[in-house]
Amino acid sequence: MSSNKSPRWSKRTLSAQAMGHTDPVTNAVVSPIHVATTYLRDPDNQYSTGYVYGRPDNATVREAEGVIAMWEEADAALVFSSGMSAATAVFLALAPGDHVVAPTVMYWALRNWLLTDAKHWGLVIDFVDTSDVDAVRNAVQPNRTKLVWLETPSNPLWSISDIAAIAKIAHAAGAKVAVDSTVATPVFTRPLTLGADIVMHAATKSLNGHSDVIAGALATAKQDALWARIVANRRNLGAILGPFEAFLLIRGMRTLDLRVRAAAANAADLAQRFSNHAHVSAVLYPGLKTHPGHDIAARQMQGGFGGMLSIRVRGGEASAVATAAGVGLWKRATSLGGVESLIEHRASIEGAGSPCPPDLLRLSAGIEDVEDLFADLDQALRRAHG
Ligand SMILES: *Cc1c(COP(=O)(O)O)cnc(C)c1O
């Protein structure tokens, strides 16, 4: 947990230097990794450093949290062992009987957890199209709804939810708003500045950016009672990130700004080119004027629309699967936000009940040369269409 009150330098600068942390013992420009699980007690029985044991807290983890809190303009941040453990820590901080509004289009594994396990906790969850502000207004119940969960842009259609408008509705009803901002990244959207209470990241994705760490993060506008329960959840459920992974995450975030801008530029370029492709029936990307959420995205995302897009392949599911089979440079794999570009046929992962059309391929743009990315996918589309 860490707070950031006086950002004199830009976010890109502070992130590149991991908030300027150095090692006081050696003057090394990179902080050491703190691996200890336990800490010396002072002779007067106190813990003057604030560190007691490794499950509640760790100095390397705190360093990562400081960078995330800075990016999100948050009062505090917490890093978790995965995106799912970060997200579930929020829902498990609610009380049995609490009403939750969640999106119909959202990260599939979290939606599945809400549909199955969350009910054992007594949560009552309504799934609505959160890209429709009126639908959210109708779903929120004053004094009963405790949380509105948003994901924007949302997997895998990249629907856009209006964070500021929904925060007003939720707050008027006494509910909090949490936003899964994994795809937007803090480079392009800062939900807390738009009125959200909590922002969540699968740090596995763009924050780390190198497809070599599973991690999650939460950042809060205020260290209130809900946040205190979330802190307790991480401690009691043992969901803290390990120090080695926290170190890799810090290293990844040093280049966050460069990476996500490069990936978003590639995604925008590919979205344009595939919009005019003979074998593509539609491109879903919030940066395109044809996208239904474009106007809201243009307002709430600054500097770019992210690195994620989807294409719908003419010829249906078989052509989409054949296209994915025909790439060489793109990596056929799940996940997103890494430096390498990934392609995935989502419907076969998500299964029954998914809002994902069967002809859809999800693309995570990396930072490679966009000419190479286009050429490889273009030849795969042509081959799939014989
Ligand atoms: C990957 C992802 C998650 C889950 O993160 P894990 O680190 O895999 O647990 C949650 N939300 C979004 C949008 C994701 O892409």
mmCIF file of C-alpha atoms and ligand atoms in Angstrom:
data_model
loop_
_atom_site.group_PDB
_atom_site.id
_atom_site.type_symbol
_atom_site.label_atom_id
_atom_site.label_comp_id
_atom_site.label_asym_id
_atom_site.label_seq_id
_atom_site.Cartn_x
_atom_site.Cartn_y
_atom_site.Cartn_z
ATOM 1 C CA MET A 1 0.000 0.000 0.000
ATOM 2 C CA SER A 2 1.351 3.370 -0.855
ATOM 3 C CA SER A 3 0.062 6.804 -1.584
ATOM 4 C CA ASN A 4 1.250 9.465 -3.945
ATOM 5 C CA LYS A 5 0.530 13.073 -3.131
ATOM 6 C CA SER A 6 3.014 15.290 -4.957
ATOM 7 C CA PRO A 7 3.728 14.130 -8.494
ATOM 8 C CA ARG A 8 6.148 16.764 -9.738
ATOM 9 C CA TRP A 9 7.348 14.757 -12.728
ATOM 10 C CA SER A 10 5.231 13.190 -15.438
ATOM 11 C CA LYS A 11 3.841 9.683 -15.051
ATOM 12 C CA ARG A 12 6.069 8.368 -17.807
ATOM 13 C CA THR A 13 9.136 9.768 -16.009
ATOM 14 C CA LEU A 14 8.163 8.447 -12.580
ATOM 15 C CA SER A 15 7.359 5.028 -14.029
ATOM 16 C CA ALA A 16 10.667 4.799 -15.939
ATOM 17 C CA GLN A 17 12.510 5.304 -12.645
ATOM 18 C CA ALA A 18 10.120 3.185 -10.538
ATOM 19 C CA MET A 19 9.398 6.308 -8.448
ATOM 20 C CA GLY A 20 13.141 6.926 -8.015
ATOM 21 C CA HIS A 21 13.695 4.073 -5.550
ATOM 22 C CA THR A 22 17.364 3.230 -5.069
ATOM 23 C CA ASP A 23 19.171 1.035 -2.549
ATOM 24 C CA PRO A 24 20.300 3.032 0.519
ATOM 25 C CA VAL A 25 22.996 0.434 1.387
ATOM 26 C CA THR A 26 24.856 0.325 -1.959
ATOM 27 C CA ASN A 27 23.362 3.260 -3.892
ATOM 28 C CA ALA A 28 22.335 0.768 -6.580
ATOM 29 C CA VAL A 29 19.892 2.375 -9.034
ATOM 30 C CA VAL A 30 17.671 -0.709 -8.812
ATOM 31 C CA SER A 31 16.161 -1.669 -5.466
ATOM 32 C CA PRO A 32 16.988 -5.097 -4.068
ATOM 33 C CA ILE A 33 14.300 -7.794 -3.979
ATOM 34 C CA HIS A 34 13.067 -8.231 -0.412
ATOM 35 C CA VAL A 35 12.539 -11.935 0.147
ATOM 36 C CA ALA A 36 12.262 -12.192 3.965
ATOM 37 C CA THR A 37 9.082 -13.703 5.366
ATOM 38 C CA THR A 38 9.644 -12.303 8.871
ATOM 39 C CA TYR A 39 11.158 -9.226 10.522
ATOM 40 C CA LEU A 40 12.986 -8.426 13.750
ATOM 41 C CA ARG A 41 10.951 -7.028 16.588
ATOM 42 C CA ASP A 42 12.416 -3.999 18.368
ATOM 43 C CA PRO A 43 13.573 -4.418 22.018
ATOM 44 C CA ASP A 44 10.513 -2.431 23.103
ATOM 45 C CA ASN A 45 8.362 -5.057 21.354
ATOM 46 C CA GLN A 46 7.353 -2.746 18.477
ATOM 47 C CA TYR A 47 7.880 -3.120 14.738
ATOM 48 C CA SER A 48 9.240 0.336 13.968
ATOM 49 C CA THR A 49 9.635 -0.343 10.207
ATOM 50 C CA GLY A 50 5.984 -1.342 9.861
ATOM 51 C CA TYR A 51 6.950 -4.780 8.504
ATOM 52 C CA VAL A 52 5.889 -7.786 10.588
ATOM 53 C CA TYR A 53 5.370 -10.789 8.318
ATOM 54 C CA GLY A 54 5.412 -11.562 4.594
ATOM 55 C CA ARG A 55 1.760 -12.461 4.039
ATOM 56 C CA PRO A 56 0.288 -9.016 4.825
ATOM 57 C CA ASP A 57 3.031 -6.963 3.261
ATOM 58 C CA ASN A 58 6.395 -6.824 1.509
ATOM 59 C CA ALA A 59 8.704 -3.932 0.580
ATOM 60 C CA THR A 60 9.151 -5.003 -3.067
ATOM 61 C CA VAL A 61 5.393 -5.378 -3.400
ATOM 62 C CA ARG A 62 4.964 -1.901 -1.886
ATOM 63 C CA GLU A 63 7.344 -0.514 -4.486
ATOM 64 C CA ALA A 64 5.179 -1.940 -7.284
ATOM 65 C CA GLU A 65 2.084 -0.544 -5.539
ATOM 66 C CA GLY A 66 3.667 2.901 -5.412
ATOM 67 C CA VAL A 67 4.103 2.931 -9.186
ATOM 68 C CA ILE A 68 0.500 1.779 -9.776
ATOM 69 C CA ALA A 69 -0.932 4.302 -7.273
ATOM 70 C CA MET A 70 0.980 7.043 -9.090
ATOM 71 C CA TRP A 71 -0.372 5.981 -12.496
ATOM 72 C CA GLU A 72 -3.946 5.782 -11.246
ATOM 73 C CA GLU A 73 -3.771 8.966 -9.088
ATOM 74 C CA ALA A 74 -4.900 6.733 -6.247
ATOM 75 C CA ASP A 75 -4.813 7.100 -2.497
ATOM 76 C CA ALA A 76 -3.476 3.530 -2.231
ATOM 77 C CA ALA A 77 -2.864 0.406 -4.298
ATOM 78 C CA LEU A 78 -2.570 -3.304 -3.554
ATOM 79 C CA VAL A 79 -0.873 -5.935 -5.694
ATOM 80 C CA PHE A 80 -2.262 -9.484 -5.814
ATOM 81 C CA SER A 81 -1.169 -12.921 -6.999
ATOM 82 C CA SER A 82 -3.403 -12.630 -10.105
ATOM 83 C CA GLY A 83 -6.006 -10.438 -11.745
ATOM 84 C CA MET A 84 -8.673 -12.865 -10.572
ATOM 85 C CA SER A 85 -7.515 -12.691 -6.941
ATOM 86 C CA ALA A 86 -7.617 -8.873 -7.150
ATOM 87 C CA ALA A 87 -11.130 -8.867 -8.643
ATOM 88 C CA THR A 88 -12.551 -11.487 -6.280
ATOM 89 C CA ALA A 89 -11.076 -9.615 -3.278
ATOM 90 C CA VAL A 90 -13.465 -6.768 -4.135
ATOM 91 C CA PHE A 91 -16.571 -8.982 -4.398
ATOM 92 C CA LEU A 92 -15.619 -10.894 -1.233
ATOM 93 C CA ALA A 93 -15.422 -7.566 0.612
ATOM 94 C CA LEU A 94 -19.196 -7.197 0.137
ATOM 95 C CA ALA A 95 -21.710 -8.701 2.554
ATOM 96 C CA PRO A 96 -24.190 -11.534 1.941
ATOM 97 C CA GLY A 97 -27.379 -10.123 0.365
ATOM 98 C CA ASP A 98 -25.607 -7.200 -1.289
ATOM 99 C CA HIS A 99 -26.770 -6.442 -4.827
ATOM 100 C CA VAL A 100 -24.205 -6.086 -7.622
ATOM 101 C CA VAL A 101 -24.580 -4.840 -11.192
ATOM 102 C CA ALA A 102 -22.071 -6.368 -13.636
ATOM 103 C CA PRO A 103 -21.654 -6.238 -17.430
ATOM 104 C CA THR A 104 -22.959 -8.879 -19.823
ATOM 105 C CA VAL A 105 -19.754 -8.474 -21.857
ATOM 106 C CA MET A 106 -16.767 -8.923 -19.559
ATOM 107 C CA TYR A 107 -13.706 -11.053 -18.859
ATOM 108 C CA TRP A 108 -15.034 -14.577 -19.181
ATOM 109 C CA ALA A 109 -13.448 -16.252 -16.158
ATOM 110 C CA LEU A 110 -14.663 -13.520 -13.817
ATOM 111 C CA ARG A 111 -18.171 -13.679 -15.284
ATOM 112 C CA ASN A 112 -18.167 -17.456 -14.716
ATOM 113 C CA TRP A 113 -17.061 -16.990 -11.110
ATOM 114 C CA LEU A 114 -19.836 -14.452 -10.528
ATOM 115 C CA LEU A 115 -22.373 -16.839 -12.056
ATOM 116 C CA THR A 116 -21.268 -19.838 -9.990
ATOM 117 C CA ASP A 117 -19.221 -19.213 -6.826
ATOM 118 C CA ALA A 118 -20.324 -15.677 -5.933
ATOM 119 C CA LYS A 119 -23.830 -16.905 -5.111
ATOM 120 C CA HIS A 120 -22.412 -19.089 -2.324
ATOM 121 C CA TRP A 121 -21.407 -15.806 -0.713
ATOM 122 C CA GLY A 122 -24.996 -14.569 -1.002
ATOM 123 C CA LEU A 123 -24.315 -11.887 -3.586
ATOM 124 C CA VAL A 124 -27.230 -11.047 -5.854
ATOM 125 C CA ILE A 125 -25.874 -10.143 -9.276
ATOM 126 C CA ASP A 126 -27.666 -8.603 -12.250
ATOM 127 C CA PHE A 127 -25.860 -8.646 -15.577
ATOM 128 C CA VAL A 128 -26.744 -5.694 -17.791
ATOM 129 C CA ASP A 129 -25.381 -4.059 -20.924
ATOM 130 C CA THR A 130 -23.279 -1.410 -19.176
ATOM 131 C CA SER A 131 -22.566 0.317 -22.502
ATOM 132 C CA ASP A 132 -26.198 1.488 -22.134
ATOM 133 C CA VAL A 133 -26.342 4.080 -19.313
ATOM 134 C CA ASP A 134 -30.140 3.766 -19.077
ATOM 135 C CA ALA A 135 -29.866 0.012 -18.581
ATOM 136 C CA VAL A 136 -27.514 0.655 -15.646
ATOM 137 C CA ARG A 137 -29.887 3.303 -14.230
ATOM 138 C CA ASN A 138 -32.735 0.788 -14.339
ATOM 139 C CA ALA A 139 -30.672 -1.970 -12.737
ATOM 140 C CA VAL A 140 -29.242 0.020 -9.809
ATOM 141 C CA GLN A 141 -31.423 -0.238 -6.678
ATOM 142 C CA PRO A 142 -31.037 2.617 -4.159
ATOM 143 C CA ASN A 143 -29.606 1.423 -0.818
ATOM 144 C CA ARG A 144 -29.528 -2.208 -2.006
ATOM 145 C CA THR A 145 -26.967 -2.087 -4.803
ATOM 146 C CA LYS A 146 -23.517 -1.909 -3.219
ATOM 147 C CA LEU A 147 -21.276 -2.292 -6.270
ATOM 148 C CA VAL A 148 -21.369 -1.566 -9.994
ATOM 149 C CA TRP A 149 -18.590 -3.458 -11.772
ATOM 150 C CA LEU A 150 -17.448 -2.167 -15.145
ATOM 151 C CA GLU A 151 -14.938 -3.322 -17.716
ATOM 152 C CA THR A 152 -14.063 -0.857 -20.470
ATOM 153 C CA PRO A 153 -13.102 -1.566 -23.209
ATOM 154 C CA SER A 154 -14.580 -5.005 -22.484
ATOM 155 C CA ASN A 155 -13.582 -8.437 -23.719
ATOM 156 C CA PRO A 156 -13.894 -9.426 -26.544
ATOM 157 C CA LEU A 157 -16.167 -6.891 -28.309
ATOM 158 C CA TRP A 158 -14.392 -3.841 -26.799
ATOM 159 C CA SER A 159 -17.700 -2.302 -25.711
ATOM 160 C CA ILE A 160 -17.289 1.027 -23.956
ATOM 161 C CA SER A 161 -18.977 1.980 -20.676
ATOM 162 C CA ASP A 162 -19.294 5.621 -19.639
ATOM 163 C CA ILE A 163 -17.471 5.632 -16.289
ATOM 164 C CA ALA A 164 -18.376 9.231 -15.308
ATOM 165 C CA ALA A 165 -22.103 8.872 -16.065
ATOM 166 C CA ILE A 166 -22.359 5.503 -14.320
ATOM 167 C CA ALA A 167 -20.409 6.723 -11.268
ATOM 168 C CA LYS A 168 -23.023 9.484 -10.788
ATOM 169 C CA ILE A 169 -25.878 6.964 -10.961
ATOM 170 C CA ALA A 170 -24.149 4.520 -8.604
ATOM 171 C CA HIS A 171 -23.159 7.136 -6.041
ATOM 172 C CA ALA A 172 -26.673 8.602 -5.971
ATOM 173 C CA ALA A 173 -27.890 5.107 -5.009
ATOM 174 C CA GLY A 174 -25.185 4.577 -2.379
ATOM 175 C CA ALA A 175 -23.188 2.099 -4.489
ATOM 176 C CA LYS A 176 -19.468 1.986 -5.297
ATOM 177 C CA VAL A 177 -18.022 1.665 -8.780
ATOM 178 C CA ALA A 178 -15.092 -0.600 -9.629
ATOM 179 C CA VAL A 179 -13.564 -0.669 -13.103
ATOM 180 C CA ASP A 180 -11.525 -3.451 -14.692
ATOM 181 C CA SER A 181 -9.210 -1.172 -16.665
ATOM 182 C CA THR A 182 -6.831 -3.893 -17.856
ATOM 183 C CA VAL A 183 -7.403 -3.171 -21.547
ATOM 184 C CA ALA A 184 -7.478 0.639 -21.266
ATOM 185 C CA THR A 185 -4.287 0.724 -19.170
ATOM 186 C CA PRO A 186 -3.558 3.739 -16.932
ATOM 187 C CA VAL A 187 -1.737 5.347 -19.854
ATOM 188 C CA PHE A 188 -5.054 5.942 -21.665
ATOM 189 C CA THR A 189 -7.706 5.996 -18.896
ATOM 190 C CA ARG A 190 -7.657 6.853 -15.200
ATOM 191 C CA PRO A 191 -11.048 5.715 -13.882
ATOM 192 C CA LEU A 192 -10.580 7.235 -10.402
ATOM 193 C CA THR A 193 -10.347 10.712 -11.958
ATOM 194 C CA LEU A 194 -13.693 10.003 -13.697
ATOM 195 C CA GLY A 195 -15.461 9.164 -10.447
ATOM 196 C CA ALA A 196 -14.788 5.443 -9.993
ATOM 197 C CA ASP A 197 -13.961 4.260 -6.467
ATOM 198 C CA ILE A 198 -11.711 1.329 -7.311
ATOM 199 C CA VAL A 199 -9.731 0.400 -10.402
ATOM 200 C CA MET A 200 -8.585 -3.156 -11.091
ATOM 201 C CA HIS A 201 -5.878 -4.475 -13.404
ATOM 202 C CA ALA A 202 -4.852 -7.891 -14.544
ATOM 203 C CA ALA A 203 -1.205 -6.821 -14.132
ATOM 204 C CA THR A 204 -0.425 -10.042 -15.993
ATOM 205 C CA LYS A 205 -1.286 -8.110 -19.134
ATOM 206 C CA SER A 206 -0.044 -4.610 -20.111
ATOM 207 C CA LEU A 207 1.312 -3.494 -16.719
ATOM 208 C CA ASN A 208 3.900 -6.278 -16.730
ATOM 209 C CA GLY A 209 3.805 -6.547 -20.504
ATOM 210 C CA HIS A 210 6.184 -9.446 -21.118
ATOM 211 C CA SER A 211 3.923 -12.497 -20.657
ATOM 212 C CA ASP A 212 6.055 -13.797 -17.793
ATOM 213 C CA VAL A 213 4.179 -12.836 -14.594
ATOM 214 C CA ILE A 214 0.669 -13.596 -13.294
ATOM 215 C CA ALA A 215 -0.361 -10.633 -11.133
ATOM 216 C CA GLY A 216 -3.263 -8.360 -10.299
ATOM 217 C CA ALA A 217 -3.733 -4.894 -8.836
ATOM 218 C CA LEU A 218 -6.361 -2.717 -7.195
ATOM 219 C CA ALA A 219 -6.119 1.023 -6.607
ATOM 220 C CA THR A 220 -8.558 3.095 -4.578
ATOM 221 C CA ALA A 221 -9.667 6.709 -4.508
ATOM 222 C CA LYS A 222 -10.124 6.537 -0.712
ATOM 223 C CA GLN A 223 -8.925 4.242 2.048
ATOM 224 C CA ASP A 224 -12.470 3.689 3.329
ATOM 225 C CA ALA A 225 -14.256 0.772 5.025
ATOM 226 C CA LEU A 226 -14.575 -1.202 1.772
ATOM 227 C CA TRP A 227 -10.844 -0.807 1.139
ATOM 228 C CA ALA A 228 -10.073 -1.967 4.701
ATOM 229 C CA ARG A 229 -12.018 -5.187 4.008
ATOM 230 C CA ILE A 230 -10.114 -5.652 0.737
ATOM 231 C CA VAL A 231 -6.790 -5.216 2.578
ATOM 232 C CA ALA A 232 -7.973 -7.815 5.109
ATOM 233 C CA ASN A 233 -8.990 -10.167 2.291
ATOM 234 C CA ARG A 234 -5.572 -10.059 0.701
ATOM 235 C CA ARG A 235 -3.933 -10.712 4.068
ATOM 236 C CA ASN A 236 -6.303 -13.423 5.236
ATOM 237 C CA LEU A 237 -6.687 -15.242 1.924
ATOM 238 C CA GLY A 238 -2.935 -15.045 1.326
ATOM 239 C CA ALA A 239 -3.334 -13.401 -2.070
ATOM 240 C CA ILE A 240 -0.238 -11.158 -2.040
ATOM 241 C CA LEU A 241 2.129 -11.277 -5.021
ATOM 242 C CA GLY A 242 5.538 -12.896 -4.448
ATOM 243 C CA PRO A 243 8.559 -10.569 -4.276
ATOM 244 C CA PHE A 244 10.240 -11.966 -7.402
ATOM 245 C CA GLU A 245 7.090 -11.408 -9.448
ATOM 246 C CA ALA A 246 6.717 -7.943 -7.934
ATOM 247 C CA PHE A 247 10.266 -7.161 -9.068
ATOM 248 C CA LEU A 248 9.473 -8.280 -12.628
ATOM 249 C CA LEU A 249 6.291 -6.213 -12.557
ATOM 250 C CA ILE A 250 8.254 -3.108 -11.505
ATOM 251 C CA ARG A 251 10.736 -3.757 -14.306
ATOM 252 C CA GLY A 252 7.902 -4.142 -16.795
ATOM 253 C CA MET A 253 6.235 -0.907 -15.691
ATOM 254 C CA ARG A 254 9.423 1.076 -16.371
ATOM 255 C CA THR A 255 8.537 0.819 -20.083
ATOM 256 C CA LEU A 256 4.719 0.813 -19.718
ATOM 257 C CA ASP A 257 4.205 4.144 -21.446
ATOM 258 C CA LEU A 258 6.409 3.283 -24.453
ATOM 259 C CA ARG A 259 4.994 -0.220 -24.874
ATOM 260 C CA VAL A 260 1.304 0.555 -24.695
ATOM 261 C CA ARG A 261 1.568 3.558 -26.989
ATOM 262 C CA ALA A 262 3.436 1.451 -29.568
ATOM 263 C CA ALA A 263 0.901 -1.384 -29.267
ATOM 264 C CA ALA A 264 -2.046 1.029 -29.537
ATOM 265 C CA ALA A 265 -0.539 2.648 -32.650
ATOM 266 C CA ASN A 266 -0.191 -0.813 -34.203
ATOM 267 C CA ALA A 267 -3.765 -1.730 -33.218
ATOM 268 C CA ALA A 268 -5.146 1.499 -34.722
ATOM 269 C CA ASP A 269 -3.232 0.937 -37.959
ATOM 270 C CA LEU A 270 -4.351 -2.712 -38.214
ATOM 271 C CA ALA A 271 -7.966 -1.750 -37.446
ATOM 272 C CA GLN A 272 -7.941 0.689 -40.376
ATOM 273 C CA ARG A 273 -6.340 -1.758 -42.778
ATOM 274 C CA PHE A 274 -8.557 -4.734 -41.932
ATOM 275 C CA SER A 275 -11.664 -2.519 -42.188
ATOM 276 C CA ASN A 276 -10.986 -2.516 -45.914
ATOM 277 C CA HIS A 277 -10.034 -6.185 -46.247
ATOM 278 C CA ALA A 278 -11.954 -8.446 -48.632
ATOM 279 C CA HIS A 279 -12.061 -11.367 -46.164
ATOM 280 C CA VAL A 280 -13.033 -9.348 -43.061
ATOM 281 C CA SER A 281 -16.701 -8.479 -42.489
ATOM 282 C CA ALA A 282 -16.179 -6.225 -39.454
ATOM 283 C CA VAL A 283 -13.451 -4.782 -37.243
ATOM 284 C CA LEU A 284 -14.241 -4.081 -33.598
ATOM 285 C CA TYR A 285 -11.976 -1.343 -32.222
ATOM 286 C CA PRO A 286 -13.092 1.649 -30.141
ATOM 287 C CA GLY A 287 -10.748 3.905 -32.117
ATOM 288 C CA LEU A 288 -12.825 3.396 -35.287
ATOM 289 C CA LYS A 289 -15.625 5.911 -35.888
ATOM 290 C CA THR A 290 -17.870 2.955 -36.808
ATOM 291 C CA HIS A 291 -17.549 1.486 -33.282
ATOM 292 C CA PRO A 292 -20.733 2.093 -31.219
ATOM 293 C CA GLY A 293 -18.687 3.254 -28.216
ATOM 294 C CA HIS A 294 -16.351 5.519 -30.166
ATOM 295 C CA ASP A 295 -17.683 8.873 -28.927
ATOM 296 C CA ILE A 296 -17.523 7.903 -25.261
ATOM 297 C CA ALA A 297 -14.114 6.288 -25.775
ATOM 298 C CA ALA A 298 -12.824 9.459 -27.428
ATOM 299 C CA ARG A 299 -13.887 11.370 -24.300
ATOM 300 C CA GLN A 300 -12.698 9.004 -21.597
ATOM 301 C CA MET A 301 -9.562 7.537 -23.204
ATOM 302 C CA GLN A 302 -6.739 10.019 -23.702
ATOM 303 C CA GLY A 303 -3.943 9.503 -26.200
ATOM 304 C CA GLY A 304 -5.049 6.156 -27.597
ATOM 305 C CA PHE A 305 -7.657 3.404 -27.701
ATOM 306 C CA GLY A 306 -5.541 0.503 -26.487
ATOM 307 C CA GLY A 307 -3.923 -2.471 -28.142
ATOM 308 C CA MET A 308 -6.928 -4.812 -28.381
ATOM 309 C CA LEU A 309 -9.153 -5.325 -31.417
ATOM 310 C CA SER A 310 -11.231 -8.106 -32.919
ATOM 311 C CA ILE A 311 -11.942 -9.000 -36.528
ATOM 312 C CA ARG A 312 -14.915 -10.950 -37.856
ATOM 313 C CA VAL A 313 -13.847 -13.237 -40.673
ATOM 314 C CA ARG A 314 -16.045 -13.741 -43.742
ATOM 315 C CA GLY A 315 -17.033 -17.375 -44.147
ATOM 316 C CA GLY A 316 -17.883 -17.943 -40.478
ATOM 317 C CA GLU A 317 -16.278 -20.045 -37.765
ATOM 318 C CA ALA A 318 -14.386 -22.443 -40.059
ATOM 319 C CA SER A 319 -12.706 -19.568 -41.898
ATOM 320 C CA ALA A 320 -11.840 -17.849 -38.617
ATOM 321 C CA VAL A 321 -10.251 -21.017 -37.197
ATOM 322 C CA ALA A 322 -8.392 -21.619 -40.491
ATOM 323 C CA THR A 323 -7.086 -18.040 -40.410
ATOM 324 C CA ALA A 324 -5.771 -18.485 -36.875
ATOM 325 C CA ALA A 325 -4.154 -21.747 -37.994
ATOM 326 C CA GLY A 326 -2.418 -19.997 -40.886
ATOM 327 C CA VAL A 327 -0.446 -17.307 -39.033
ATOM 328 C CA GLY A 328 3.285 -17.611 -38.445
ATOM 329 C CA LEU A 329 4.345 -14.388 -36.757
ATOM 330 C CA TRP A 330 1.209 -13.839 -34.661
ATOM 331 C CA LYS A 331 1.191 -16.256 -31.737
ATOM 332 C CA ARG A 332 -1.931 -18.405 -31.409
ATOM 333 C CA ALA A 333 -2.503 -18.038 -27.668
ATOM 334 C CA THR A 334 -4.794 -16.632 -25.031
ATOM 335 C CA SER A 335 -3.964 -13.540 -22.919
ATOM 336 C CA LEU A 336 -3.128 -10.024 -24.064
ATOM 337 C CA GLY A 337 -1.032 -6.923 -23.450
ATOM 338 C CA GLY A 338 2.412 -8.431 -24.079
ATOM 339 C CA VAL A 339 5.107 -7.158 -26.416
ATOM 340 C CA GLU A 340 4.343 -10.069 -28.768
ATOM 341 C CA SER A 341 1.125 -10.091 -30.821
ATOM 342 C CA LEU A 342 -1.426 -12.788 -30.009
ATOM 343 C CA ILE A 343 -4.408 -14.104 -31.951
ATOM 344 C CA GLU A 344 -7.239 -16.188 -30.509
ATOM 345 C CA HIS A 345 -10.508 -17.732 -31.609
ATOM 346 C CA ARG A 346 -12.460 -16.657 -28.512
ATOM 347 C CA ALA A 347 -15.734 -18.534 -29.023
ATOM 348 C CA SER A 348 -14.015 -21.923 -28.648
ATOM 349 C CA ILE A 349 -12.572 -20.753 -25.272
ATOM 350 C CA GLU A 350 -15.709 -19.108 -23.934
ATOM 351 C CA GLY A 351 -18.195 -21.846 -24.844
ATOM 352 C CA ALA A 352 -21.989 -21.767 -24.460
ATOM 353 C CA GLY A 353 -23.562 -18.511 -23.293
ATOM 354 C CA SER A 354 -20.732 -16.379 -24.647
ATOM 355 C CA PRO A 355 -21.663 -13.093 -26.351
ATOM 356 C CA CYS A 356 -18.719 -13.711 -28.694
ATOM 357 C CA PRO A 357 -19.678 -14.427 -32.332
ATOM 358 C CA PRO A 358 -18.129 -17.653 -33.740
ATOM 359 C CA ASP A 359 -16.431 -15.841 -36.656
ATOM 360 C CA LEU A 360 -14.470 -13.545 -34.290
ATOM 361 C CA LEU A 361 -10.698 -13.513 -33.862
ATOM 362 C CA ARG A 362 -9.345 -11.519 -30.940
ATOM 363 C CA LEU A 363 -6.092 -9.695 -31.657
ATOM 364 C CA SER A 364 -3.678 -8.403 -29.030
ATOM 365 C CA ALA A 365 -1.327 -6.040 -30.844
ATOM 366 C CA GLY A 366 2.274 -6.183 -29.667
ATOM 367 C CA ILE A 367 5.104 -3.816 -30.492
ATOM 368 C CA GLU A 368 6.459 -5.561 -33.598
ATOM 369 C CA ASP A 369 6.714 -3.836 -36.992
ATOM 370 C CA VAL A 370 3.133 -3.277 -38.099
ATOM 371 C CA GLU A 371 4.017 -4.126 -41.715
ATOM 372 C CA ASP A 372 5.059 -7.614 -40.596
ATOM 373 C CA LEU A 373 1.901 -8.021 -38.492
ATOM 374 C CA PHE A 374 -0.332 -7.000 -41.394
ATOM 375 C CA ALA A 375 1.485 -9.175 -43.956
ATOM 376 C CA ASP A 376 1.297 -12.297 -41.776
ATOM 377 C CA LEU A 377 -2.415 -12.001 -40.991
ATOM 378 C CA ASP A 378 -3.243 -10.929 -44.546
ATOM 379 C CA GLN A 379 -1.644 -14.094 -46.005
ATOM 380 C CA ALA A 380 -3.454 -16.235 -43.402
ATOM 381 C CA LEU A 381 -6.824 -14.664 -44.377
ATOM 382 C CA ARG A 382 -6.106 -15.227 -48.088
ATOM 383 C CA ARG A 383 -5.067 -18.855 -47.540
ATOM 384 C CA ALA A 384 -8.122 -19.550 -45.396
ATOM 385 C CA HIS A 385 -10.294 -18.325 -48.250
ATOM 386 C CA GLY A 386 -8.438 -20.538 -50.769
HETATM 387 C C1 LIG B 1 -6.596 -11.573 -17.851
HETATM 388 C C2 LIG B 1 -7.693 -10.724 -17.375
HETATM 389 C C3 LIG B 1 -8.203 -10.868 -16.089
HETATM 390 C C4 LIG B 1 -7.703 -11.927 -15.128
HETATM 391 O O1 LIG B 1 -6.330 -11.771 -14.828
HETATM 392 P P1 LIG B 1 -5.441 -13.018 -14.355
HETATM 393 O O2 LIG B 1 -4.117 -12.405 -14.016
HETATM 394 O O3 LIG B 1 -5.384 -13.972 -15.516
HETATM 395 O O4 LIG B 1 -6.101 -13.647 -13.181
HETATM 396 C C5 LIG B 1 -9.226 -10.010 -15.686
HETATM 397 N N1 LIG B 1 -9.729 -9.064 -16.519
HETATM 398 C C6 LIG B 1 -9.245 -8.904 -17.771
HETATM 399 C C7 LIG B 1 -9.843 -7.854 -18.650
HETATM 400 C C8 LIG B 1 -8.226 -9.728 -18.241
HETATM 401 O O5 LIG B 1 -7.768 -9.571 -19.488
#
